[in-house]
């Protein structure tokens, strides 16, 4: 197996009949999936998603792939193919289209409907091309065939990419539910046909490569949801992802079967299910839906609410219900169903919501105590099927953290892919497919681009480091006014501190020390602001460390009057 | 079931023959366990532990129970009984003894040895009383019988507390391993005997009350560890809790059986295992142990390291190995075994460590992919045994978050404890046992007391709120020097910003706006510093919000010259 090395440098030119593959996101992380393919000087992009920040990135709203690698070559981009409409595959499209609005956006019907709705909110009118499984389309040098895959959102696609360099199969996110709700199976027959033709490189979803066995069918969740709804004493509140059409369908069916009305709560839930219903992906029986204002007029045992907030997002309806900070008041006898996965990093927030809801007397049903969620990603057992059917010459695990990529590589090895033909890359690592052999040839920048409020890319690692220090320790600012001509202090020292956990009265001692430091400095003829700043910083820093064993940010401000 | 209500007020006086129970920690949270019992004006305390902070408490080192309720009555305290030596049961003892050093500390042999070692580091010499299972001791009005329980540290005890108000059984943390490593079973016979005598109140460990079934025996882990060690190609690094003597014993046995030497890494691991070895809880074959400096002289296949850091603590040896920031360099072929639970809240940190280790080529074995950990707390199936054997008249679930307390209450209901006799309390809720009936009678303060560096209790919720804002958004400080007599600006405005993610050059615009605001203020004759601060805050706040959609902390500083 080839491992990337930190010392990788910029790659040399691509061989004439070679295909270059540059993952700008999604390798070494779960999220912001984006891969750039290059052949004959032209580019094709598959997916363009966002990553959600962790606590290490405080205050950040979203993380985008770094477009720097293609910024000067946007005119070379033939198209962006979106495999499905999850945020980690489409969320960065608005930011890419800001740089060139007419890049053709290619996807299935539901995918295009959802990205178009999102782009409308960004006031962008995209150029789109609707494709579906079984079709082939040519984008410049790139000949693409689309294959059905099933996932936790309808209408997902895999892409078989043919160029003179060879045949690449990129699965996108997928699982292999053999009894899917919409009957749309992952096209293993197609995978087998491509395998027979000869796949030069397989790029396959690694998310669940560490999970042994097989994913339970989505269909097995229906009866559990039905039973929860049937046996609930009062209201039922279901929280799930705003894009999980099949899960919502099962909730609607359970409500209908038990004489309950359904109300959708949350902007993205209402928007997405509106789109899904309009396109026929969601079947809504007449008279089933009610508006939120009508709920209070219905007896609690006739109500099902479907809401976002399954990840414990603090501002979501569900979190606010848990805090009694929402017009829907949880009471003894209510049932809350968390019909979704728990995305790593959200454990604490979700636990807080469960405790809050329980405190008010709700019964909380979640994947820890009932079969109310199955993953959208194929497990190891299923990944082996794909590897055996496609028999790739080269293999590159995608969509996953290191642990997942490595586990997937092991599976490939077990199925007989030669160790040397397995490429574990990470974001920015450049892989060339030349003469039937995939190998790492260098690396390009692929850092995090942070979105915070309206700004994109202006928050730097330095800002985040400052935030982490401020968030852990607070700051102490010392303001002094200096008459630079007379060389003496004319105002202050004044202390302004926040988050340092030191009472104002306790600063008297250090104010006196700073004053003494400045007197000494004046005597020594030191008037340079930078030097004075240093002296103040040192005096205050030592005082805090000695007396409190803490290291707040120290911000000396010497104002010349 | 009685539910606490936020509107509970201070309780009235305790009935003459009543027993008052005041949990100051551990109810509504996992950690800082501490319960105060009062009878006839005298107090007895069971446990005195710490809680570890979550991301909501940035910069905090530890959270203590609030001693305020007993602060004026420290002389009434007969003793502090420690059920076992985990931090969440003993960690706050040094802080309590600072307030009265001669409170007798009661515990089993290992518990006293470990708390004494901790207190020595705090330069406190405690008054101790050694007790063991089967013994009874009288502490003033409190007649205490000690019973063996097994847990993830040796020598844990339950306490049966007899006063004229009745018999209370407090289990402490426990599980019911039927084949424990040291043969020391949870004393179900004793529980049954007390049940036959008539238990007026059972207070039982709720940590795993949501987990169905039974905890696997600690003994079943041994063969798995042995196999990992036997099949490892190179070094084996085991991370586990520094107090888990039996787990470490199994690692030592596996190393011995496979001709490997063992090195302990980490201060608390070395200290605790030293104590355990000295007292005979840990059996160390002669010649097995080596020092860290000797490791490099041994072939990798002859080395086992036992380290702390199983929770992904950033400064631990294991985290530093994952970051290649430790003298022990992980290489292809090394095996890392995380032989511990994953404490909620640490998922992201542990995931980061696993990815880091995997990246350098280590095989990481953890409870997600092998049976290398079992819980120290009884599951629902086992809790039912205890409820059925003790047949308590009243039940009060302890040690757990709301979800756990409530699930445990349900189990009690199923075994026939009358619903009205089940008391779900939380920290600070006062429960009186009078005439054989336990009921909630009020509440006392039981807030978080934060330890940060050297200060205890000085960090307030306001400091933490400031830290959260600073950590998410940073700050912008605007410094202006004003000549108060002339009523005009003589220095600044100057901007000092950190973590706000706005480049210095971009502040020119808002500096001009502030200057204009101040000119207008001067014209209007406004010289009051407070008013000027408000004007500056509003000007800058609006500018940031309009241009960046962000809300950093804004700190105006008007210096009068």
GROMACS .gro file of N, CA and C in nm, chain A residues 425-561:
model
  411
  425UNK      N    1  -0.472   0.764  -0.012
  425UNK     CA    2  -0.438   0.905  -0.028
  425UNK      C    3  -0.510   0.984   0.079
  426UNK      N    4  -0.481   1.112   0.087
  426UNK     CA    5  -0.562   1.199   0.173
  426UNK      C    6  -0.583   1.328   0.096
  427UNK      N    7  -0.657   1.420   0.155
  427UNK     CA    8  -0.689   1.544   0.084
  427UNK      C    9  -0.564   1.609   0.027
  428UNK      N   10  -0.569   1.645  -0.100
  428UNK     CA   11  -0.458   1.715  -0.163
  428UNK      C   12  -0.354   1.624  -0.224
  429UNK      N   13  -0.360   1.496  -0.193
  429UNK     CA   14  -0.262   1.403  -0.249
  429UNK      C   15  -0.301   1.372  -0.394
  430UNK      N   16  -0.205   1.387  -0.482
  430UNK     CA   17  -0.232   1.372  -0.624
  430UNK      C   18  -0.200   1.229  -0.670
  431UNK      N   19  -0.299   1.166  -0.731
  431UNK     CA   20  -0.284   1.028  -0.777
  431UNK      C   21  -0.296   1.028  -0.930
  432UNK      N   22  -0.197   0.975  -0.997
  432UNK     CA   23  -0.205   0.964  -1.144
  432UNK      C   24  -0.231   0.819  -1.183
  433UNK      N   25  -0.323   0.802  -1.277
  433UNK     CA   26  -0.348   0.671  -1.335
  433UNK      C   27  -0.284   0.671  -1.473
  434UNK      N   28  -0.172   0.601  -1.484
  434UNK     CA   29  -0.095   0.602  -1.608
  434UNK      C   30  -0.058   0.457  -1.642
  435UNK      N   31  -0.086   0.418  -1.765
  435UNK     CA   32  -0.054   0.282  -1.810
  435UNK      C   33  -0.111   0.177  -1.715
  436UNK      N   34  -0.234   0.200  -1.669
  436UNK     CA   35  -0.302   0.100  -1.588
  436UNK      C   36  -0.256   0.092  -1.444
  437UNK      N   37  -0.175   0.188  -1.401
  437UNK     CA   38  -0.122   0.185  -1.267
  437UNK      C   39  -0.148   0.318  -1.196
  438UNK      N   40  -0.212   0.309  -1.078
  438UNK     CA   41  -0.239   0.429  -1.000
  438UNK      C   42  -0.127   0.450  -0.899
  439UNK      N   43  -0.076   0.572  -0.891
  439UNK     CA   44   0.027   0.598  -0.790
  439UNK      C   45   0.028   0.743  -0.748
  440UNK      N   46   0.081   0.763  -0.629
  440UNK     CA   47   0.089   0.897  -0.572
  440UNK      C   48   0.206   0.969  -0.636
  441UNK      N   49   0.181   1.091  -0.687
  441UNK     CA   50   0.288   1.163  -0.756
  441UNK      C   51   0.318   1.298  -0.692
  442UNK      N   52   0.247   1.333  -0.587
  442UNK     CA   53   0.275   1.461  -0.524
  442UNK      C   54   0.155   1.506  -0.443
  443UNK      N   55   0.158   1.633  -0.406
  443UNK     CA   56   0.046   1.687  -0.329
  443UNK      C   57   0.027   1.834  -0.361
  444UNK      N   58  -0.096   1.879  -0.347
  444UNK     CA   59  -0.129   2.020  -0.368
  444UNK      C   60  -0.200   2.070  -0.240
  445UNK      N   61  -0.207   2.202  -0.219
  445UNK     CA   62  -0.274   2.251  -0.098
  445UNK      C   63  -0.420   2.210  -0.095
  446UNK      N   64  -0.464   2.165   0.020
  446UNK     CA   65  -0.605   2.126   0.035
  446UNK      C   66  -0.649   2.153   0.178
  447UNK      N   67  -0.613   2.272   0.227
  447UNK     CA   68  -0.645   2.307   0.365
  447UNK      C   69  -0.792   2.340   0.384
  448UNK      N   70  -0.825   2.365   0.507
  448UNK     CA   71  -0.962   2.402   0.540
  448UNK      C   72  -0.990   2.546   0.499
  449UNK      N   73  -1.103   2.570   0.438
  449UNK     CA   74  -1.149   2.706   0.412
  449UNK      C   75  -1.273   2.727   0.499
  450UNK      N   76  -1.262   2.822   0.591
  450UNK     CA   77  -1.368   2.838   0.690
  450UNK      C   78  -1.471   2.942   0.647
  451UNK      N   79  -1.597   2.906   0.664
  451UNK     CA   80  -1.705   3.003   0.647
  451UNK      C   81  -1.750   3.042   0.788
  452UNK      N   82  -1.750   3.174   0.813
  452UNK     CA   83  -1.796   3.223   0.943
  452UNK      C   84  -1.878   3.347   0.915
  453UNK      N   85  -2.008   3.337   0.936
  453UNK     CA   86  -2.095   3.448   0.899
  453UNK      C   87  -2.084   3.471   0.750
  454UNK      N   88  -2.057   3.597   0.710
  454UNK     CA   89  -2.051   3.627   0.567
  454UNK      C   90  -1.914   3.603   0.508
  455UNK      N   91  -1.814   3.579   0.591
  455UNK     CA   92  -1.680   3.572   0.533
  455UNK      C   93  -1.641   3.427   0.501
  456UNK      N   94  -1.571   3.415   0.391
  456UNK     CA   95  -1.525   3.285   0.343
  456UNK      C   96  -1.374   3.292   0.333
  457UNK      N   97  -1.305   3.208   0.408
  457UNK     CA   98  -1.161   3.200   0.396
  457UNK      C   99  -1.084   3.307   0.471
  458UNK      N  100  -1.155   3.397   0.542
  458UNK     CA  101  -1.082   3.502   0.615
  458UNK      C  102  -1.043   3.457   0.755
  459UNK      N  103  -1.118   3.361   0.808
  459UNK     CA  104  -1.080   3.305   0.938
  459UNK      C  105  -0.962   3.212   0.914
  460UNK      N  106  -0.852   3.242   0.981
  460UNK     CA  107  -0.730   3.163   0.960
  460UNK      C  108  -0.706   3.073   1.080
  461UNK      N  109  -0.606   2.987   1.069
  461UNK     CA  110  -0.568   2.903   1.183
  461UNK      C  111  -0.527   2.990   1.302
  462UNK      N  112  -0.467   3.106   1.272
  462UNK     CA  113  -0.427   3.197   1.381
  462UNK      C  114  -0.551   3.248   1.455
  463UNK      N  115  -0.654   3.287   1.380
  463UNK     CA  116  -0.777   3.331   1.448
  463UNK      C  117  -0.830   3.220   1.537
  464UNK      N  118  -0.828   3.097   1.486
  464UNK     CA  119  -0.884   2.985   1.564
  464UNK      C  120  -0.800   2.957   1.686
  465UNK      N  121  -0.667   2.971   1.671
  465UNK     CA  122  -0.580   2.950   1.786
  465UNK      C  123  -0.611   3.057   1.891
  466UNK      N  124  -0.625   3.181   1.847
  466UNK     CA  125  -0.664   3.288   1.940
  466UNK      C  126  -0.796   3.255   2.009
  467UNK      N  127  -0.892   3.209   1.931
  467UNK     CA  128  -1.021   3.176   1.990
  467UNK      C  129  -1.009   3.065   2.094
  468UNK      N  130  -0.926   2.965   2.063
  468UNK     CA  131  -0.911   2.855   2.159
  468UNK      C  132  -0.851   2.906   2.290
  469UNK      N  133  -0.750   2.993   2.280
  469UNK     CA  134  -0.690   3.049   2.402
  469UNK      C  135  -0.794   3.134   2.475
  470UNK      N  136  -0.860   3.222   2.402
  470UNK     CA  137  -0.961   3.309   2.464
  470UNK      C  138  -1.071   3.226   2.529
  471UNK      N  139  -1.111   3.120   2.459
  471UNK     CA  140  -1.220   3.037   2.509
  471UNK      C  141  -1.182   2.958   2.633
  472UNK      N  142  -1.056   2.922   2.644
  472UNK     CA  143  -1.012   2.844   2.761
  472UNK      C  144  -0.976   2.936   2.877
  473UNK      N  145  -0.920   3.052   2.845
  473UNK     CA  146  -0.853   3.131   2.949
  473UNK      C  147  -0.898   3.277   2.958
  474UNK      N  148  -0.971   3.326   2.858
  474UNK     CA  149  -1.008   3.467   2.859
  474UNK      C  150  -0.890   3.557   2.829
  475UNK      N  151  -0.908   3.689   2.851
  475UNK     CA  152  -0.797   3.781   2.825
  475UNK      C  153  -0.789   3.888   2.933
  476UNK      N  154  -0.670   3.945   2.942
  476UNK     CA  155  -0.647   4.060   3.029
  476UNK      C  156  -0.584   4.168   2.942
  477UNK      N  157  -0.653   4.281   2.932
  477UNK     CA  158  -0.599   4.392   2.854
  477UNK      C  159  -0.553   4.500   2.951
  478UNK      N  160  -0.433   4.554   2.927
  478UNK     CA  161  -0.379   4.659   3.014
  478UNK      C  162  -0.359   4.782   2.928
  479UNK      N  163  -0.432   4.886   2.959
  479UNK     CA  164  -0.427   5.006   2.878
  479UNK      C  165  -0.352   5.114   2.954
  480UNK      N  166  -0.256   5.173   2.884
  480UNK     CA  167  -0.175   5.280   2.943
  480UNK      C  168  -0.166   5.395   2.843
  481UNK      N  169  -0.187   5.515   2.890
  481UNK     CA  170  -0.165   5.633   2.806
  481UNK      C  171  -0.027   5.691   2.838
  482UNK      N  172   0.053   5.715   2.733
  482UNK     CA  173   0.189   5.764   2.752
  482UNK      C  174   0.205   5.899   2.680
  483UNK      N  175   0.259   5.993   2.750
  483UNK     CA  176   0.298   6.117   2.683
  483UNK      C  177   0.437   6.093   2.627
  484UNK      N  178   0.445   6.073   2.498
  484UNK     CA  179   0.570   6.024   2.441
  484UNK      C  180   0.679   6.131   2.447
  485UNK      N  181   0.641   6.257   2.442
  485UNK     CA  182   0.745   6.359   2.447
  485UNK      C  183   0.802   6.370   2.588
  486UNK      N  184   0.711   6.372   2.688
  486UNK     CA  185   0.758   6.380   2.826
  486UNK      C  186   0.806   6.243   2.876
  487UNK      N  187   0.769   6.136   2.803
  487UNK     CA  188   0.812   6.002   2.843
  487UNK      C  189   0.751   5.956   2.973
  488UNK      N  190   0.626   5.999   3.000
  488UNK     CA  191   0.567   5.950   3.126
  488UNK      C  192   0.422   5.908   3.107
  489UNK      N  193   0.377   5.829   3.202
  489UNK     CA  194   0.241   5.775   3.198
  489UNK      C  195   0.143   5.886   3.233
  490UNK      N  196   0.046   5.908   3.145
  490UNK     CA  197  -0.053   6.012   3.175
  490UNK      C  198  -0.192   5.954   3.200
  491UNK      N  199  -0.209   5.825   3.171
  491UNK     CA  200  -0.338   5.761   3.202
  491UNK      C  201  -0.315   5.613   3.226
  492UNK      N  202  -0.393   5.558   3.319
  492UNK     CA  203  -0.381   5.415   3.350
  492UNK      C  204  -0.263   5.387   3.440
  493UNK      N  205  -0.211   5.266   3.452
  493UNK     CA  206  -0.265   5.148   3.384
  493UNK      C  207  -0.409   5.114   3.428
  494UNK      N  208  -0.488   5.079   3.327
  494UNK     CA  209  -0.624   5.030   3.351
  494UNK      C  210  -0.629   4.885   3.308
  495UNK      N  211  -0.706   4.804   3.380
  495UNK     CA  212  -0.718   4.663   3.340
  495UNK      C  213  -0.859   4.637   3.290
  496UNK      N  214  -0.869   4.573   3.176
  496UNK     CA  215  -0.999   4.524   3.129
  496UNK      C  216  -0.983   4.375   3.104
  497UNK      N  217  -1.055   4.295   3.180
  497UNK     CA  218  -1.040   4.150   3.166
  497UNK      C  219  -1.176   4.085   3.148
  498UNK      N  220  -1.181   3.984   3.064
  498UNK     CA  221  -1.305   3.905   3.048
  498UNK      C  222  -1.267   3.759   3.041
  499UNK      N  223  -1.345   3.677   3.111
  499UNK     CA  224  -1.325   3.532   3.103
  499UNK      C  225  -1.202   3.482   3.176
  500UNK      N  226  -1.127   3.573   3.240
  500UNK     CA  227  -1.005   3.530   3.309
  500UNK      C  228  -1.038   3.478   3.449
  501UNK      N  229  -1.159   3.505   3.495
  501UNK     CA  230  -1.200   3.453   3.625
  501UNK      C  231  -1.126   3.519   3.741
  502UNK      N  232  -1.086   3.644   3.721
  502UNK     CA  233  -1.018   3.717   3.828
  502UNK      C  234  -1.105   3.840   3.859
  503UNK      N  235  -1.138   3.856   3.986
  503UNK     CA  236  -1.225   3.968   4.024
  503UNK      C  237  -1.151   4.100   4.004
  504UNK      N  238  -1.225   4.206   3.967
  504UNK     CA  239  -1.163   4.336   3.940
  504UNK      C  240  -1.076   4.383   4.056
  505UNK      N  241  -1.127   4.364   4.178
  505UNK     CA  242  -1.053   4.414   4.295
  505UNK      C  243  -0.917   4.347   4.308
  506UNK      N  244  -0.907   4.224   4.257
  506UNK     CA  245  -0.782   4.150   4.271
  506UNK      C  246  -0.671   4.200   4.178
  507UNK      N  247  -0.708   4.291   4.087
  507UNK     CA  248  -0.606   4.340   3.994
  507UNK      C  249  -0.521   4.453   4.052
  508UNK      N  250  -0.563   4.507   4.169
  508UNK     CA  251  -0.492   4.623   4.225
  508UNK      C  252  -0.342   4.596   4.234
  509UNK      N  253  -0.309   4.477   4.279
  509UNK     CA  254  -0.169   4.439   4.296
  509UNK      C  255  -0.091   4.447   4.166
  510UNK      N  256  -0.150   4.392   4.059
  510UNK     CA  257  -0.074   4.390   3.933
  510UNK      C  258  -0.071   4.528   3.867
  511UNK      N  259  -0.175   4.608   3.894
  511UNK     CA  260  -0.173   4.745   3.840
  511UNK      C  261  -0.053   4.820   3.899
  512UNK      N  262  -0.035   4.801   4.027
  512UNK     CA  263   0.079   4.866   4.092
  512UNK      C  264   0.212   4.817   4.033
  513UNK      N  265   0.218   4.683   4.007
  513UNK     CA  266   0.341   4.629   3.948
  513UNK      C  267   0.370   4.684   3.810
  514UNK      N  268   0.262   4.697   3.731
  514UNK     CA  269   0.281   4.752   3.596
  514UNK      C  270   0.328   4.898   3.606
  515UNK      N  271   0.267   4.974   3.700
  515UNK     CA  272   0.307   5.113   3.716
  515UNK      C  273   0.456   5.122   3.750
  516UNK      N  274   0.499   5.035   3.840
  516UNK     CA  275   0.641   5.033   3.877
  516UNK      C  276   0.728   4.999   3.756
  517UNK      N  277   0.686   4.897   3.682
  517UNK     CA  278   0.760   4.857   3.562
  517UNK      C  279   0.776   4.976   3.467
  518UNK      N  280   0.667   5.051   3.451
  518UNK     CA  281   0.671   5.163   3.356
  518UNK      C  282   0.758   5.277   3.409
  519UNK      N  283   0.756   5.297   3.541
  519UNK     CA  284   0.843   5.400   3.598
  519UNK      C  285   0.989   5.366   3.574
  520UNK      N  286   1.021   5.240   3.600
  520UNK     CA  287   1.158   5.195   3.576
  520UNK      C  288   1.196   5.214   3.430
  521UNK      N  289   1.103   5.179   3.343
  521UNK     CA  290   1.129   5.192   3.199
  521UNK      C  291   1.155   5.339   3.163
  522UNK      N  292   1.074   5.430   3.221
  522UNK     CA  293   1.091   5.573   3.194
  522UNK      C  294   1.229   5.618   3.240
  523UNK      N  295   1.267   5.573   3.359
  523UNK     CA  296   1.399   5.606   3.412
  523UNK      C  297   1.510   5.557   3.318
  524UNK      N  298   1.486   5.437   3.262
  524UNK     CA  299   1.584   5.379   3.170
  524UNK      C  300   1.574   5.438   3.030
  525UNK      N  301   1.481   5.531   3.013
  525UNK     CA  302   1.467   5.596   2.883
  525UNK      C  303   1.401   5.511   2.776
  526UNK      N  304   1.327   5.409   2.817
  526UNK     CA  305   1.259   5.324   2.719
  526UNK      C  306   1.125   5.388   2.680
  527UNK      N  307   1.110   5.424   2.553
  527UNK     CA  308   0.985   5.487   2.509
  527UNK      C  309   0.921   5.411   2.394
  528UNK      N  310   0.995   5.315   2.340
  528UNK     CA  311   0.943   5.239   2.226
  528UNK      C  312   0.820   5.158   2.268
  529UNK      N  313   0.710   5.177   2.195
  529UNK     CA  314   0.584   5.113   2.230
  529UNK      C  315   0.597   4.961   2.234
  530UNK      N  316   0.667   4.906   2.134
  530UNK     CA  317   0.682   4.762   2.127
  530UNK      C  318   0.753   4.709   2.252
  531UNK      N  319   0.858   4.778   2.292
  531UNK     CA  320   0.931   4.736   2.412
  531UNK      C  321   0.845   4.747   2.538
  532UNK      N  322   0.769   4.856   2.545
  532UNK     CA  323   0.681   4.874   2.661
  532UNK      C  324   0.576   4.763   2.666
  533UNK      N  325   0.521   4.732   2.549
  533UNK     CA  326   0.425   4.622   2.542
  533UNK      C  327   0.483   4.493   2.599
  534UNK      N  328   0.604   4.464   2.558
  534UNK     CA  329   0.672   4.342   2.605
  534UNK      C  330   0.688   4.341   2.756
  535UNK      N  331   0.731   4.458   2.810
  535UNK     CA  332   0.751   4.468   2.955
  535UNK      C  333   0.620   4.444   3.029
  536UNK      N  334   0.513   4.505   2.979
  536UNK     CA  335   0.382   4.490   3.044
  536UNK      C  336   0.336   4.345   3.036
  537UNK      N  337   0.352   4.287   2.917
  537UNK     CA  338   0.307   4.149   2.897
  537UNK      C  339   0.379   4.056   2.995
  538UNK      N  340   0.509   4.078   3.010
  538UNK     CA  341   0.587   3.991   3.096
  538UNK      C  342   0.545   4.007   3.243
  539UNK      N  343   0.527   4.131   3.284
  539UNK     CA  344   0.489   4.157   3.424
  539UNK      C  345   0.355   4.092   3.457
  540UNK      N  346   0.257   4.113   3.367
  540UNK     CA  347   0.123   4.062   3.395
  540UNK      C  348   0.120   3.909   3.382
  541UNK      N  349   0.189   3.859   3.280
  541UNK     CA  350   0.191   3.714   3.259
  541UNK      C  351   0.249   3.640   3.379
  542UNK      N  352   0.358   3.692   3.433
  542UNK     CA  353   0.421   3.628   3.548
  542UNK      C  354   0.328   3.634   3.670
  543UNK      N  355   0.264   3.750   3.687
  543UNK     CA  356   0.173   3.766   3.801
  543UNK      C  357   0.058   3.665   3.796
  544UNK      N  358  -0.002   3.650   3.678
  544UNK     CA  359  -0.115   3.556   3.665
  544UNK      C  360  -0.068   3.412   3.685
  545UNK      N  361   0.046   3.381   3.627
  545UNK     CA  362   0.097   3.245   3.638
  545UNK      C  363   0.130   3.212   3.783
  546UNK      N  364   0.197   3.303   3.852
  546UNK     CA  365   0.236   3.277   3.991
  546UNK      C  366   0.115   3.266   4.083
  547UNK      N  367   0.017   3.354   4.062
  547UNK     CA  368  -0.094   3.361   4.157
  547UNK      C  369  -0.211   3.271   4.122
  548UNK      N  370  -0.225   3.237   3.993
  548UNK     CA  371  -0.345   3.164   3.952
  548UNK      C  372  -0.314   3.038   3.872
  549UNK      N  373  -0.188   3.016   3.836
  549UNK     CA  374  -0.150   2.904   3.747
  549UNK      C  375  -0.238   2.900   3.622
  550UNK      N  376  -0.251   3.018   3.561
  550UNK     CA  377  -0.329   3.024   3.437
  550UNK      C  378  -0.256   3.107   3.333
  551UNK      N  379  -0.298   3.096   3.207
  551UNK     CA  380  -0.232   3.166   3.099
  551UNK      C  381  -0.332   3.236   3.007
  552UNK      N  382  -0.403   3.336   3.059
  552UNK     CA  383  -0.495   3.409   2.971
  552UNK      C  384  -0.417   3.485   2.864
  553UNK      N  385  -0.486   3.525   2.760
  553UNK     CA  386  -0.422   3.609   2.659
  553UNK      C  387  -0.398   3.746   2.722
  554UNK      N  388  -0.278   3.797   2.704
  554UNK     CA  389  -0.246   3.928   2.763
  554UNK      C  390  -0.230   4.029   2.651
  555UNK      N  391  -0.309   4.135   2.657
  555UNK     CA  392  -0.314   4.233   2.548
  555UNK      C  393  -0.276   4.370   2.603
  556UNK      N  394  -0.146   4.405   2.595
  556UNK     CA  395  -0.107   4.539   2.640
  556UNK      C  396  -0.142   4.641   2.533
  557UNK      N  397  -0.195   4.754   2.576
  557UNK     CA  398  -0.228   4.860   2.481
  557UNK      C  399  -0.163   4.988   2.531
  558UNK      N  400  -0.056   5.030   2.464
  558UNK     CA  401   0.008   5.156   2.501
  558UNK      C  402  -0.038   5.263   2.402
  559UNK      N  403  -0.112   5.360   2.454
  559UNK     CA  404  -0.166   5.465   2.367
  559UNK      C  405  -0.079   5.589   2.384
  560UNK      N  406  -0.030   5.635   2.272
  560UNK     CA  407   0.049   5.759   2.282
  560UNK      C  408  -0.043   5.878   2.271
  561UNK      N  409  -0.031   5.969   2.368
  561UNK     CA  410  -0.121   6.085   2.372
  561UNK      C  411  -0.047   6.207   2.319
   0.00000   0.00000   0.00000
